[in-house]
Coordinates of C-alpha atoms in Angstrom, one line a residue:
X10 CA 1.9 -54.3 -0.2
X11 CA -1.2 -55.1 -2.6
X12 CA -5.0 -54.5 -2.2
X13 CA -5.4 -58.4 -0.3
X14 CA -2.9 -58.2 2.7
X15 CA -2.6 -54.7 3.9
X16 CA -5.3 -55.2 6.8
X17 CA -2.3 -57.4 8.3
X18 CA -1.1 -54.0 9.6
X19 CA -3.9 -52.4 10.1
X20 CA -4.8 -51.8 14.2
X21 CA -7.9 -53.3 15.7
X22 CA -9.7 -49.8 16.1
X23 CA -8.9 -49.2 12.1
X24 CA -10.4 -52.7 11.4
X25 CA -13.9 -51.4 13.0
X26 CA -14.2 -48.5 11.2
X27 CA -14.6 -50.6 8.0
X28 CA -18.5 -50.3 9.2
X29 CA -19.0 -46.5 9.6
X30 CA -18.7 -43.6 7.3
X31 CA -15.1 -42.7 8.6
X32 CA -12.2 -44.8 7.1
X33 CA -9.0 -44.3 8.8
X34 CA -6.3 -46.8 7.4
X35 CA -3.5 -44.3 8.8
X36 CA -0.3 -45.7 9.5
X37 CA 1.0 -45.3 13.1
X38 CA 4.8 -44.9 12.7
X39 CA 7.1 -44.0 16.1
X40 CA 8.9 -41.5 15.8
X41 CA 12.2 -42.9 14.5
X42 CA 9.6 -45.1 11.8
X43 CA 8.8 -41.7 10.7
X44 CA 12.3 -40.2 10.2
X45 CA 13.0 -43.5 7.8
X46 CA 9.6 -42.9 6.3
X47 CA 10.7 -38.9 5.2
X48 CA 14.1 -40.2 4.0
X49 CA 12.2 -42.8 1.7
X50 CA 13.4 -45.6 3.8
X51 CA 11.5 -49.1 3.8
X52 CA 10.1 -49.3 7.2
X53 CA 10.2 -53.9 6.7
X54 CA 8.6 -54.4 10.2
X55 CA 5.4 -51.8 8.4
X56 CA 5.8 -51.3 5.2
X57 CA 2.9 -49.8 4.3
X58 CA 0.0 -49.5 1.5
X59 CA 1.8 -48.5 -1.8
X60 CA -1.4 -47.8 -3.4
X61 CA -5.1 -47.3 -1.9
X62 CA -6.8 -50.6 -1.7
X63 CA -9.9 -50.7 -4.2
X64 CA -10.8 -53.7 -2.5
X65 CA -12.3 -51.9 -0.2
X66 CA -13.8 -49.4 -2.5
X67 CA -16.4 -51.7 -4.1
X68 CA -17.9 -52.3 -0.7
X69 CA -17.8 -48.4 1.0
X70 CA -19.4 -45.9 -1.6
X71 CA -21.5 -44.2 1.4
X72 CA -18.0 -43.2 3.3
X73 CA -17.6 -39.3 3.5
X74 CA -13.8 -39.4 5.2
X75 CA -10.9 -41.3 4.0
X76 CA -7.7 -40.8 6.0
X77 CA -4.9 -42.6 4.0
X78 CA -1.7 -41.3 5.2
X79 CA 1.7 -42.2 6.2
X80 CA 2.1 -44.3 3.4
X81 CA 4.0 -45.0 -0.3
X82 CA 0.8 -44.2 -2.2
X83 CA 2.2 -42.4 -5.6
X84 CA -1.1 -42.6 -7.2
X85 CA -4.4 -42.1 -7.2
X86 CA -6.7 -44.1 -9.3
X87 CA -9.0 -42.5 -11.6
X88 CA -12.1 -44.2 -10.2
X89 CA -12.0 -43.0 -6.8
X90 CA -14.6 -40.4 -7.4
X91 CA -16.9 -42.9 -8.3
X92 CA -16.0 -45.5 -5.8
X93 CA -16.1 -42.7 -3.1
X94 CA -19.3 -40.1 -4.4
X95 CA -20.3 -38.8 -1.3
X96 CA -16.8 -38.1 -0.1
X97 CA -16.4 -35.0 2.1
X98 CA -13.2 -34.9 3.9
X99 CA -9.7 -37.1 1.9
X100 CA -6.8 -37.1 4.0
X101 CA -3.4 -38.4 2.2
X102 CA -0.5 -36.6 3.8
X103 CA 2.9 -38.0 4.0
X104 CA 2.4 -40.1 0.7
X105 CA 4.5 -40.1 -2.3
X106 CA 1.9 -39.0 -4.4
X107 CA 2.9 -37.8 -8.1
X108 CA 0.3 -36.7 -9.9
X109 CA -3.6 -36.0 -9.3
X110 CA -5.8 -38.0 -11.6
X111 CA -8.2 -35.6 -14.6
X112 CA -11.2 -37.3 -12.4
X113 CA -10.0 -35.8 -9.4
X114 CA -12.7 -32.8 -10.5
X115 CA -15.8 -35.1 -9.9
X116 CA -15.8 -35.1 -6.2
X117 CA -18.1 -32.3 -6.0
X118 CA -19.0 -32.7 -2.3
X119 CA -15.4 -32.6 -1.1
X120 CA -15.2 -30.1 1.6
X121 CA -11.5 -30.7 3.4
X122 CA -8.5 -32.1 1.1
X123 CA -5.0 -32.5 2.3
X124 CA -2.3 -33.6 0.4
X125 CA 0.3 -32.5 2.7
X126 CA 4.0 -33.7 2.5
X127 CA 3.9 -35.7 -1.2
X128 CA 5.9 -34.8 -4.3
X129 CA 3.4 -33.0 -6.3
X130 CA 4.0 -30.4 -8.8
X131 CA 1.1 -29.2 -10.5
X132 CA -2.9 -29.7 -10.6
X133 CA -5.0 -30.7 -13.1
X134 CA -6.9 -28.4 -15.0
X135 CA -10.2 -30.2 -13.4
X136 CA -9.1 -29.3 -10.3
X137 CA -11.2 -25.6 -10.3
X138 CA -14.9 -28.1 -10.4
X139 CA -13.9 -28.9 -6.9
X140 CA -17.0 -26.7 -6.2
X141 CA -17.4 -27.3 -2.2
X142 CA -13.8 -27.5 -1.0
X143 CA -13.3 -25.3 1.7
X144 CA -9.6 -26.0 3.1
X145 CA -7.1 -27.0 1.3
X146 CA -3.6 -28.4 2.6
X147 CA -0.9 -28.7 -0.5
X148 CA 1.7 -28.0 1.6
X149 CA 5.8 -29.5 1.4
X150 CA 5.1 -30.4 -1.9
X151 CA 6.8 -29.7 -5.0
X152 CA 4.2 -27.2 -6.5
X153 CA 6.0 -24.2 -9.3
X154 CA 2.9 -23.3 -10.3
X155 CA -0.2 -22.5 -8.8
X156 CA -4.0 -22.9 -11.1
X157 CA -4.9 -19.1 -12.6
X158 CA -8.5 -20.1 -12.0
X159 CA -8.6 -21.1 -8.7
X160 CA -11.3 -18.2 -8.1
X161 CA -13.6 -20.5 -9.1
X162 CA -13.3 -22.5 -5.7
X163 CA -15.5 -20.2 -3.8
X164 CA -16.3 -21.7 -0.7
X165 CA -12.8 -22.3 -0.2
X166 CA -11.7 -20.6 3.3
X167 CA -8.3 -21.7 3.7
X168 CA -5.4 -22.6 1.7
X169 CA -1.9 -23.7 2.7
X170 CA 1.3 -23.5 0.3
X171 CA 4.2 -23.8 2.5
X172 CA 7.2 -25.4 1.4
X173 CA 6.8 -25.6 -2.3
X174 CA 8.6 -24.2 -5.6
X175 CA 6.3 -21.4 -6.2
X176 CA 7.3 -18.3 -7.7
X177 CA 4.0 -16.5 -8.5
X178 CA 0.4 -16.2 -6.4
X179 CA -2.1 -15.4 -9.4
X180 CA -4.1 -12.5 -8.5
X181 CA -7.2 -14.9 -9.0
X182 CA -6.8 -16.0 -5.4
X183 CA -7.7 -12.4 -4.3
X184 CA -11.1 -13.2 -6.4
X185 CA -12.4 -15.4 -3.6
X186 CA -14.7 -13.6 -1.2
X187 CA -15.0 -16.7 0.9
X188 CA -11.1 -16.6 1.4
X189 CA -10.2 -15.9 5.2
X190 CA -6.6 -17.6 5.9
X191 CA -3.6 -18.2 3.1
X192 CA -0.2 -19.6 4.2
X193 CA 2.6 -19.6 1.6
X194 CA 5.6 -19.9 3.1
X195 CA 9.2 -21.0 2.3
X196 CA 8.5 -20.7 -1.8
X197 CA 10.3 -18.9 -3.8
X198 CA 7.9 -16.0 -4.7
X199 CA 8.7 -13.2 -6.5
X200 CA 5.0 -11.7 -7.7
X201 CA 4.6 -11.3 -5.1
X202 CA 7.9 -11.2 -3.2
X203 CA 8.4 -13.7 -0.9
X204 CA 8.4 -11.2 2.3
X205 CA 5.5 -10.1 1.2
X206 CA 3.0 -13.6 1.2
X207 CA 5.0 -14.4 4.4
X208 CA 2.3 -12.0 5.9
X209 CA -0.9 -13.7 4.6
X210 CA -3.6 -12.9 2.7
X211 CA -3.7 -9.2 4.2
X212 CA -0.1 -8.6 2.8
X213 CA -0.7 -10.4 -1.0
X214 CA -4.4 -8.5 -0.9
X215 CA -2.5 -5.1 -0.1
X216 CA 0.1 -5.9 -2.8
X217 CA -2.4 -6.2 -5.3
X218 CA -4.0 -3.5 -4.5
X219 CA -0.8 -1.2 -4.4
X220 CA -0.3 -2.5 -8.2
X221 CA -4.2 -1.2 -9.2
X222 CA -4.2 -4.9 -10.4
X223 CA -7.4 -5.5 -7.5
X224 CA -10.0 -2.6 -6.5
X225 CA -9.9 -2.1 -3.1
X226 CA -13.6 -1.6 -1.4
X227 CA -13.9 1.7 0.7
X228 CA -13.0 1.1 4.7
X229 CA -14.5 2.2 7.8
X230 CA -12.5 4.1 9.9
X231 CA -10.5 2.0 12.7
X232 CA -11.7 3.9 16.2
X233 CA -9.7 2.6 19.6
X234 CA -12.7 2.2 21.7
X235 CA -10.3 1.2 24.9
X236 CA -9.5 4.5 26.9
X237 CA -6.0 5.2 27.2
X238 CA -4.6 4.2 30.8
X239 CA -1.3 6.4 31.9
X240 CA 1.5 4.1 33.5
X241 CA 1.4 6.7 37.0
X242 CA -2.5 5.2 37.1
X243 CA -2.2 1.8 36.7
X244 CA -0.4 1.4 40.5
X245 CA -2.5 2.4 43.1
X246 CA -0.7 1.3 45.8
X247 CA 0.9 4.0 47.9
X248 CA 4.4 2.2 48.8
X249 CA 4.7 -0.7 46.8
X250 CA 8.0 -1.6 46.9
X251 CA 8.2 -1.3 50.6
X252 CA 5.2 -3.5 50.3
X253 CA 6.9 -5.9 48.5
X254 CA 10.4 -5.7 50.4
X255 CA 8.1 -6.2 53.6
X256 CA 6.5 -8.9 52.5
X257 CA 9.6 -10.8 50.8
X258 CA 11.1 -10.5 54.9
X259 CA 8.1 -12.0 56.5
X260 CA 8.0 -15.1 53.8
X261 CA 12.2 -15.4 55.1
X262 CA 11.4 -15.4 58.4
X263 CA 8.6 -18.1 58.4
X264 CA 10.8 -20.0 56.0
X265 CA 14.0 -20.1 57.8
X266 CA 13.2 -20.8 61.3
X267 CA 15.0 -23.3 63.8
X268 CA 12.1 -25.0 64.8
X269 CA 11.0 -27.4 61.4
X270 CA 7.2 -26.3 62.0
X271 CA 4.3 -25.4 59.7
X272 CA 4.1 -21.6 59.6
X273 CA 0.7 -20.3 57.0
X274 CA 1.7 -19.7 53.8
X275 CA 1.6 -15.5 54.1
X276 CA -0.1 -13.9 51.0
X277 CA 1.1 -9.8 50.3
X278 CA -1.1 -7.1 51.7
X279 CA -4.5 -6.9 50.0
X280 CA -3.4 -9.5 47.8
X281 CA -6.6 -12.0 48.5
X282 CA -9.4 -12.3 51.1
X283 CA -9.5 -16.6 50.3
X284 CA -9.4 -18.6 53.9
X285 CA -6.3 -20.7 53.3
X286 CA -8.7 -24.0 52.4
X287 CA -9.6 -22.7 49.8
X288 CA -6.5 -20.3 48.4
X289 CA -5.1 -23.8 48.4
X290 CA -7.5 -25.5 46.2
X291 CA -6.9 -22.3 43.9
X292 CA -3.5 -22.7 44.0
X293 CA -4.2 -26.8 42.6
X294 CA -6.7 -25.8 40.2
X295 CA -4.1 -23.1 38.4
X296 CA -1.6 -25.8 38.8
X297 CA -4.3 -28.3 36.7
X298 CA -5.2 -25.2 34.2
X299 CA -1.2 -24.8 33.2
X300 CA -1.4 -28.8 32.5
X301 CA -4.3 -28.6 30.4
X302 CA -3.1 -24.8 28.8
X303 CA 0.1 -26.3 28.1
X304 CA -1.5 -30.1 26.9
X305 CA -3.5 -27.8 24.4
X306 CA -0.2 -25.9 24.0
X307 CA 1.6 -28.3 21.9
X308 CA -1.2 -28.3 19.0
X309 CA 0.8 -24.7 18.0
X310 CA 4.2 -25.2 18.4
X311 CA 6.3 -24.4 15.9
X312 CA 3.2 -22.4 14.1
X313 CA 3.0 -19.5 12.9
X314 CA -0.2 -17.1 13.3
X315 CA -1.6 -17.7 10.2
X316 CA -0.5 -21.9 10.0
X317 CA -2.4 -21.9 13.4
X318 CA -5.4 -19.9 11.9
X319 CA -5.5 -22.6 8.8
X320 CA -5.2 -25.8 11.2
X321 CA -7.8 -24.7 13.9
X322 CA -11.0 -23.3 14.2
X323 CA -10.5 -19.9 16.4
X324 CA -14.2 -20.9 18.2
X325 CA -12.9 -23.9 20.0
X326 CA -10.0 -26.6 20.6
X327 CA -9.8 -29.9 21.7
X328 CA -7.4 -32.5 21.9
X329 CA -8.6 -34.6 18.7
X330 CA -8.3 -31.1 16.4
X331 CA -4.3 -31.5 17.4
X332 CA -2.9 -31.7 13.9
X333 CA -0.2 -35.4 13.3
X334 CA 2.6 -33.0 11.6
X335 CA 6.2 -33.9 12.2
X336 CA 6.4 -32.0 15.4
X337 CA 3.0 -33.6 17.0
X338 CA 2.9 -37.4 15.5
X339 CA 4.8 -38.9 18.3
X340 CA 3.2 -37.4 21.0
X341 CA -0.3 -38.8 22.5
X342 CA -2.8 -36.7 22.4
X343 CA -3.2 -34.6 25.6
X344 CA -0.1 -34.9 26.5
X345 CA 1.4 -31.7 27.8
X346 CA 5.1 -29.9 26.9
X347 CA 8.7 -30.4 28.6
X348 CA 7.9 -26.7 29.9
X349 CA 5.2 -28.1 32.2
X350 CA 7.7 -30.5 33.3
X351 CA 10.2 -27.5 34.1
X352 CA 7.9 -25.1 36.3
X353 CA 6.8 -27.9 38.2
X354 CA 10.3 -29.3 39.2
X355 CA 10.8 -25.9 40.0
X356 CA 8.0 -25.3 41.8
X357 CA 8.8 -28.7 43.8
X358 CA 12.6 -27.8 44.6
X359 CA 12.1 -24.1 45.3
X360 CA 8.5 -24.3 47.5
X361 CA 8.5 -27.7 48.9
X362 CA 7.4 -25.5 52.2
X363 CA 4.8 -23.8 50.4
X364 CA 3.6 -27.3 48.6
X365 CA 3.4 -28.8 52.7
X366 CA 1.1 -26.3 53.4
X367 CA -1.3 -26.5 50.2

């Protein structure tokens, strides 16, 4: 697919964008388009961009984003940077990228770069100019070595190796002070051990420092400000269980009588002072909350701490910071998991008494 055709493919949304300083010529694959496209398969009915459309370029030097993923892209021209000099954010996941051009160093106000899922396997030595990058995605790539002077990237914040070849985290990486979140796993590490990155930055930082290869700055002391609560002392009802047994009986009885009437929903002793108006439109809104909590859920499936600590920001979470991964990129966003469909049949076929009432 050259530079003059691929807007045939392109959605009408994608075509409007051409105007602003996001450009988003994604590919939207289902999901069984996206198991051909990780097998290499030619998807004929959207075969998408095998290369990124300079076309476009000549007419868009003021754009700061550039999503161009889910394509056949295996290179990257060595004019981008100057095509693109303000860019701030370059999105090319699930490409079949090669190599990273020597100019790739000149995009000095690139902040976000992911170049998950292509077939790289090493950086070029321009890469360390990259001055303002702050995350970094090179994840499922095909990486053996990682850049002994990445320290010189210090604004970056977080970096994701997963699923490479690597055998060796250069002690460099510890040099970054602006360094909060590092995911490596799945290499094959041995300096350090794999086991060992599989924790993070805490565990490779604590490595190093156990080999007097990095000085470790004095520490506070850790104090447990919470006071210590006995198990005796956190029940202060007298007779709990024959609480509980009492009120599991009275819920039977109202449940199972001859007469197919309404009986009031009966809450446990002490267990809320709510008329039953507006226990009910408590009961809805928790009902609504595990929708939402669950909608959100799905953005950290599958993720581990640390993966969920590089994707997200830990201040807030919305619906458009879900991550299009494998797991996620068939499912619209906001839409919540199988496990709100399971409590809610259950709720239906085990309460439909309770659910009359409310």
């Amino acid at each position: 697919m050259g530079n003059v055709e691929f807007t045939s493919h392109l959605e009408k949304d994608q075509l409007d964008s051409l105007s602003s300083e996001k450009l988003d010529l994604s590919r939207r694959l289902t999901s069984d388009q996206l198991e051909q496209h990780l097998r290499n398969v030619v998807i004929e009915e959207n075969p998408g961009l095998t290369e990124i459309p300079a076309r476009i370029f000549a007419q868009i030097s003021f754009y700061e984003t550039l999503i161009v993923s889910f394509h056949c892209i295996t290179q990257i021209p060595q004019e981008l940077p100057l095509q693109l000099p303000h860019l701030v954010h370059l999105n090319l996941n699930f490409n079949k990228i090669t190599s990273l051009p020597e100019s790739f160093g000149m995009l000095i106000h690139l902040e976000v770069l992911e170049l998950s899922h292509n077939v790289l396997s090493k950086l070029p030595s321009s890469f360390s100019l990259l001055k303002s990058l702050q995350k970094l995605d090179l994840s499922n790539n095909k990486l053996r070595t990682f850049r002994d002077d990445i320290e010189k990237l210090q604004m970056l914040k977080k970096l994701n190796l997963n699923n490479n070849l690597l055998e060796r985290i250069p002690l460099s990486l510890c040099l970054i002070d602006s360094l909060e979140v590092v995911v490596c796993l799945n290499n094959r590490l041995i300096t350090p051990p794999q086991d060992v990155c599989n924790e993070g930055l805490v565990g490779i930082r604590q490595y190093f420092e156990k080999e007097n290869a990095l000085h470790s700055p004095p520490r506070e002391d850790i104090v447990n400000i919470f006071p210590r609560i006995r198990k005796s002392d956190a029940f202060t009802h007298p007779n709990l269980n024959t609480a509980m047994t009492q009120y599991n009986e009275m819920q039977s009885q109202s449940f199972n009588m001859k007469m197919k009437v309404k009986t009031p929903l009966l809450p446990p002793s002490l267990a809320t002072a709510f008329p039953p108006d507006e226990l009910a439109n408590k009961i809805i809104g928790c009902i609504y909350g595990a929708a939402i909590g669950s909608a959100l859920g799905v953005s950290t499936d599958f993720l581990s701490k640390n993966e969920c600590a590089f994707y997200y920001d830990k201040e807030q979470l919305s619906y458009s910071d879900i991550i299009n991964d494998v797991h996620r990129s068939s499912l619209k966003k906001g839409c919540w998991a199988h496990s709100f469909d399971q409590m809610v049949s259950i709720f239906i076929i085990r309460r439909r008494s309770i659910l009359r009432e409310v």
